[in-house]
PDB file of C-alpha atoms in Angstrom:
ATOM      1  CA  UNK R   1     -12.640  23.765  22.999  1.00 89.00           C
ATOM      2  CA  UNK R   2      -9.178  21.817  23.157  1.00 95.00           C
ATOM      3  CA  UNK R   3      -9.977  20.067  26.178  1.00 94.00           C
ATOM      4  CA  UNK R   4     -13.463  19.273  25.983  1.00 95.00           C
ATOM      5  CA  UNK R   5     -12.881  17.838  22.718  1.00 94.00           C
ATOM      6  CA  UNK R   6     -10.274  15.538  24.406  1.00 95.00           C
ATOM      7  CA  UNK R   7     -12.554  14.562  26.824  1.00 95.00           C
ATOM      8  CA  UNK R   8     -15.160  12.967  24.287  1.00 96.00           C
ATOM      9  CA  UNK R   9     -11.734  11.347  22.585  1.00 96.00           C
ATOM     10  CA  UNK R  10     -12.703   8.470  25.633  1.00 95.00           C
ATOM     11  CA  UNK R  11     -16.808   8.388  24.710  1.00 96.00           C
ATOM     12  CA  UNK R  12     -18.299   4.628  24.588  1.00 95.00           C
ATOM     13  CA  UNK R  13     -19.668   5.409  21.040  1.00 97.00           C
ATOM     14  CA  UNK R  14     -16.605   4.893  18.970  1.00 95.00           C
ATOM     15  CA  UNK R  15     -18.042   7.128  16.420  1.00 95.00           C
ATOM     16  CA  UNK R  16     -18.103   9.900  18.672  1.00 96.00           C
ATOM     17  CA  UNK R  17     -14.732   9.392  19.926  1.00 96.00           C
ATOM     18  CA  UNK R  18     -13.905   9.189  16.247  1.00 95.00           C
ATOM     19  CA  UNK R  19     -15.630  12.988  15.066  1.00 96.00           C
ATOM     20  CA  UNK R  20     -13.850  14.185  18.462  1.00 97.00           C
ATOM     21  CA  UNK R  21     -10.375  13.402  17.022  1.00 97.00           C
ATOM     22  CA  UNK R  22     -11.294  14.783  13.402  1.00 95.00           C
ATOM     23  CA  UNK R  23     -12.861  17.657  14.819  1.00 96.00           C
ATOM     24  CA  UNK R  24      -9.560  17.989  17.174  1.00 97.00           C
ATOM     25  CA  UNK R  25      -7.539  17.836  14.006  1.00 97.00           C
ATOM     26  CA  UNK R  26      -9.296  20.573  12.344  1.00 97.00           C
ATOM     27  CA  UNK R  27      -7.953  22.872  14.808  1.00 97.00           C
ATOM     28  CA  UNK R  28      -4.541  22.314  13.978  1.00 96.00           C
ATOM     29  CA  UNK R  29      -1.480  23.342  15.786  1.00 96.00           C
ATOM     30  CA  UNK R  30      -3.961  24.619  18.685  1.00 97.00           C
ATOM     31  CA  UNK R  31      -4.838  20.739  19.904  1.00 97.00           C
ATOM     32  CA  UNK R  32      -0.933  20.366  20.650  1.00 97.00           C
ATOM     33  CA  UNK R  33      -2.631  18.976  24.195  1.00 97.00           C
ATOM     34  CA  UNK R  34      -4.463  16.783  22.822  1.00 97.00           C
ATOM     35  CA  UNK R  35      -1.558  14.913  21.325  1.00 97.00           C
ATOM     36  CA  UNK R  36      -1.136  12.287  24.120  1.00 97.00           C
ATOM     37  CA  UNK R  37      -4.804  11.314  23.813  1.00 97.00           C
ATOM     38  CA  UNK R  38      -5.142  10.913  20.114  1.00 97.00           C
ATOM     39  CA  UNK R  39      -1.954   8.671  20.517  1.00 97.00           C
ATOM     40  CA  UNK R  40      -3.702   6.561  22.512  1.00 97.00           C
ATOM     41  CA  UNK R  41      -6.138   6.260  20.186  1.00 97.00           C
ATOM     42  CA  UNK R  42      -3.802   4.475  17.373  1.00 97.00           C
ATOM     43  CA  UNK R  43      -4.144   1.271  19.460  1.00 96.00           C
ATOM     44  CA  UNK R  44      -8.230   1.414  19.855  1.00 96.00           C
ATOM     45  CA  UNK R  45      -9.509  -1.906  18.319  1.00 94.00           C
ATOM     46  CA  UNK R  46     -12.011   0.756  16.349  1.00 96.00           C
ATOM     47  CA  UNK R  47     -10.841   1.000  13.056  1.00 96.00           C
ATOM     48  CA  UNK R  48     -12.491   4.387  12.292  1.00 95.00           C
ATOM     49  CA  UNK R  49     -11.114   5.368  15.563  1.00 96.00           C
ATOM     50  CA  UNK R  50      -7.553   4.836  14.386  1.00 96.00           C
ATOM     51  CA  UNK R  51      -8.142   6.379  11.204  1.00 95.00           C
ATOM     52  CA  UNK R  52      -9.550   8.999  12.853  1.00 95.00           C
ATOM     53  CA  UNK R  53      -6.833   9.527  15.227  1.00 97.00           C
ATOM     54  CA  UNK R  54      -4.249   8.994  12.555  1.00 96.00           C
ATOM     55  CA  UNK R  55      -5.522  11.979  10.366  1.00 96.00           C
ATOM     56  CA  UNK R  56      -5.951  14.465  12.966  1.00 97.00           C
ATOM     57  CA  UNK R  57      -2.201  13.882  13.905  1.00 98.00           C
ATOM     58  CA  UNK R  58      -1.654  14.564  10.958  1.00 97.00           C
ATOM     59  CA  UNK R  59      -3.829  17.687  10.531  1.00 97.00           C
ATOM     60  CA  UNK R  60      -1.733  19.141  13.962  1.00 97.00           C
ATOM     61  CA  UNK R  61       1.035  19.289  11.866  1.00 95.00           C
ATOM     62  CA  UNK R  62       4.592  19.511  14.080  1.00 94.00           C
ATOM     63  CA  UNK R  63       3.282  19.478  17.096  1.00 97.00           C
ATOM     64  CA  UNK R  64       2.278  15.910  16.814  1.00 97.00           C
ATOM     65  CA  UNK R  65       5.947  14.761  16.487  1.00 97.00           C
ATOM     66  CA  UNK R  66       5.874  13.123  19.877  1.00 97.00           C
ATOM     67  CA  UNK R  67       3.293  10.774  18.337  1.00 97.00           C
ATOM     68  CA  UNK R  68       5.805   9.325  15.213  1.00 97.00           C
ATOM     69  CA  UNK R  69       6.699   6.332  17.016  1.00 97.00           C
ATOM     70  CA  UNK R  70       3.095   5.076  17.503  1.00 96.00           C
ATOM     71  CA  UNK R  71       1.782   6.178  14.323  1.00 97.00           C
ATOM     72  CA  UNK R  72       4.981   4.309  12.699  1.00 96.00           C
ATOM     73  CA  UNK R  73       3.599   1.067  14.469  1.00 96.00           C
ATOM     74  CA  UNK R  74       0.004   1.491  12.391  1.00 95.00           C
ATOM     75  CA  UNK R  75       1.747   1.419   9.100  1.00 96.00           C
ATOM     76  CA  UNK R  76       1.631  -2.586   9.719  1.00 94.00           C
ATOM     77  CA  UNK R  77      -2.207  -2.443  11.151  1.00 93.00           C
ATOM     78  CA  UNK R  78      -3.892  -5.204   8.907  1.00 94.00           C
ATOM     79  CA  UNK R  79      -6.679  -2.653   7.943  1.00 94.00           C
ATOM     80  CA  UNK R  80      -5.064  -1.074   5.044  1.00 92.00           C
ATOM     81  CA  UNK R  81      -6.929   1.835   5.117  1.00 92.00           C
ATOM     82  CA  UNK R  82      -5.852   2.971   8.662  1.00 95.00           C
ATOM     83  CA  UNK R  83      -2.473   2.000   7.211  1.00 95.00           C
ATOM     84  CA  UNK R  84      -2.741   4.356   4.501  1.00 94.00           C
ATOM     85  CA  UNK R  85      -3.868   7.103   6.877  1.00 95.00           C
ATOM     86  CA  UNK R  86      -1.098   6.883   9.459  1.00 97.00           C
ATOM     87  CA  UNK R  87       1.373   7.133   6.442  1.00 96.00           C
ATOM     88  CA  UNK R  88      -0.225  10.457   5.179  1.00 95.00           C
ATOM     89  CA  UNK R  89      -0.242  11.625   8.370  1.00 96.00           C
ATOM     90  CA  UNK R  90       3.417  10.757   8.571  1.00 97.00           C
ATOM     91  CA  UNK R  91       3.598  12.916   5.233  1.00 96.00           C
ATOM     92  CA  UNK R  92       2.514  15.743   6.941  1.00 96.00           C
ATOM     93  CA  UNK R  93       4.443  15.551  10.163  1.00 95.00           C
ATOM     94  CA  UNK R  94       7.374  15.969   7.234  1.00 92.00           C
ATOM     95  CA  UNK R  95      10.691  15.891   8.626  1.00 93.00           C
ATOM     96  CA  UNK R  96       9.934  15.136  12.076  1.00 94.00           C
ATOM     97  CA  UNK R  97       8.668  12.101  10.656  1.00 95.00           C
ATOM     98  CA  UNK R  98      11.900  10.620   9.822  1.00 95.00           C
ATOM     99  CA  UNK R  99      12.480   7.539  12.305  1.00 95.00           C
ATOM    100  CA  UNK R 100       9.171   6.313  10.104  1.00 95.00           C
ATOM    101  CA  UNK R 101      11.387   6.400   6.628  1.00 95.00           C
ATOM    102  CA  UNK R 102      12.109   2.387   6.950  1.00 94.00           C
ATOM    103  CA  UNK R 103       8.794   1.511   7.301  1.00 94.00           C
ATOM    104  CA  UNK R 104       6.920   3.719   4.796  1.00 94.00           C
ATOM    105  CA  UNK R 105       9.870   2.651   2.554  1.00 92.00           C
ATOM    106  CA  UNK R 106       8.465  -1.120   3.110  1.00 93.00           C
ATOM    107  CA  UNK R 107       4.950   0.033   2.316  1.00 93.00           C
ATOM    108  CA  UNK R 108       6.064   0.708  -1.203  1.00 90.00           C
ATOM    109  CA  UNK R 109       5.696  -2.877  -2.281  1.00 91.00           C
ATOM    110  CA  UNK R 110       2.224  -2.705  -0.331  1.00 93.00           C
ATOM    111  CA  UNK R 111      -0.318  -5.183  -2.407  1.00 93.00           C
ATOM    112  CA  UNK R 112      -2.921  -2.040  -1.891  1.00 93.00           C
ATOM    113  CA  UNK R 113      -2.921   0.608  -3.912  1.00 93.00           C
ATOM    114  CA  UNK R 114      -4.074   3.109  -1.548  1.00 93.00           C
ATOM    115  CA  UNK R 115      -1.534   2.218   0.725  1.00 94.00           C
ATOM    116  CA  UNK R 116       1.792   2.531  -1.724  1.00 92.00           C
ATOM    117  CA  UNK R 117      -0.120   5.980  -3.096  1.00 93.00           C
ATOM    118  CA  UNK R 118       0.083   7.202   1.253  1.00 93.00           C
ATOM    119  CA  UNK R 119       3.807   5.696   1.261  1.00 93.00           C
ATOM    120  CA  UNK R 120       5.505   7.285  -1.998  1.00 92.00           C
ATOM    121  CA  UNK R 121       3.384  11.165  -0.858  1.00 93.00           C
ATOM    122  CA  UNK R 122       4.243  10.464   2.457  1.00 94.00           C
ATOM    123  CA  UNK R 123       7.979   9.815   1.459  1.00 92.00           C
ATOM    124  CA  UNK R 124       7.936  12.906  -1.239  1.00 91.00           C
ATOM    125  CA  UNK R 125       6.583  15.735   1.801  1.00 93.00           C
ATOM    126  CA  UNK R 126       9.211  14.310   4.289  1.00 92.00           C
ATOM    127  CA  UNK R 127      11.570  15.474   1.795  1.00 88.00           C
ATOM    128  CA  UNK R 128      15.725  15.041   2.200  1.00 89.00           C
ATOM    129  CA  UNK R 129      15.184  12.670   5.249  1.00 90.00           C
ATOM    130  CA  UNK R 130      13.419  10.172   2.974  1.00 87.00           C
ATOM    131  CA  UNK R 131      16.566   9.951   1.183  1.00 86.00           C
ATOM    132  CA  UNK R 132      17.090   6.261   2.319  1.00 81.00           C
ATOM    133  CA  UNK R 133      13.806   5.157   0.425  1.00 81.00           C
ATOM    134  CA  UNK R 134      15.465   6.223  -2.821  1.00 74.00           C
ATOM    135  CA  UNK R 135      16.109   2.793  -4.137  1.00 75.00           C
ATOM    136  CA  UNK R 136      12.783   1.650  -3.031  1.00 71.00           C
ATOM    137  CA  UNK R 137      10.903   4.299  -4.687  1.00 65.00           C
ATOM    138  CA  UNK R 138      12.683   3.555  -7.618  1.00 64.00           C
ATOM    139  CA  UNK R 139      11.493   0.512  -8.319  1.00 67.00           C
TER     140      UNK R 139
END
């Protein structure tokens, strides 16, 4: 199913593209190939896309490490809410997600709610690497 699903990640209807990547992400550890593709997806200019791709990263778990550096780059999208997803899918990369600790650390004095919520669980499942955010999170 892995790599049919990727094949729809590149559909003209955004919103399929988009239930490709969730449904891609419910598989878990098993869509490891698909990794490369849903990357590519952070920079779509479809929000819901992004979102999209951001959560089933997320959903992969460790396998999806290679993807930290472009998921760390949507934590300043202007859309807050794919903001908010790239951080808890940053969360649940945990540890592997720790070249991201400066910017979710930033994202703590977000002006969105939702957004400083994603950053301080997101920071709390990375665990000891998050140790730098300390002062920030205790703010």
């Amino acid at each position: 199913a892995v790599p049919e699903l990727a094949k729809v990640l590149a559909h003209e209807d955004r919103r399929v593209c988009a239930a490709a990547a969730e449904s891609l992400g419910q598989l878990g550890a098993d869509a490891a190939p698909a990794v490369p593709e849903l990357a590519k997806l952070l920079a779509d200019e479809d929000n819901e896309v992004r979102a999209g791709a951001s959560r089933a990263l997320g959903q992969l778990g460790a396998v999806a490490a290679p993807a930290v550096p472009e998921l760390a780059k949507v934590l300043a999208h202007e859309d807050r809410r794919v903001c908010a997803a790239a951080a808890e899918s940053l969360g649940q990369l945990g540890a592997d997600a720790a070249p991201a600790v400066p910017e979710l650390a930033k994202l703590l004095a977000d002006e969105d709610n939702e957004v400083r919520a994603g950053a301080s669980r997101a920071l709390g499942q990375l665990g000891a690497v998050a140790a730098p955010a300390v002062p920030e999170l205790a703010k």
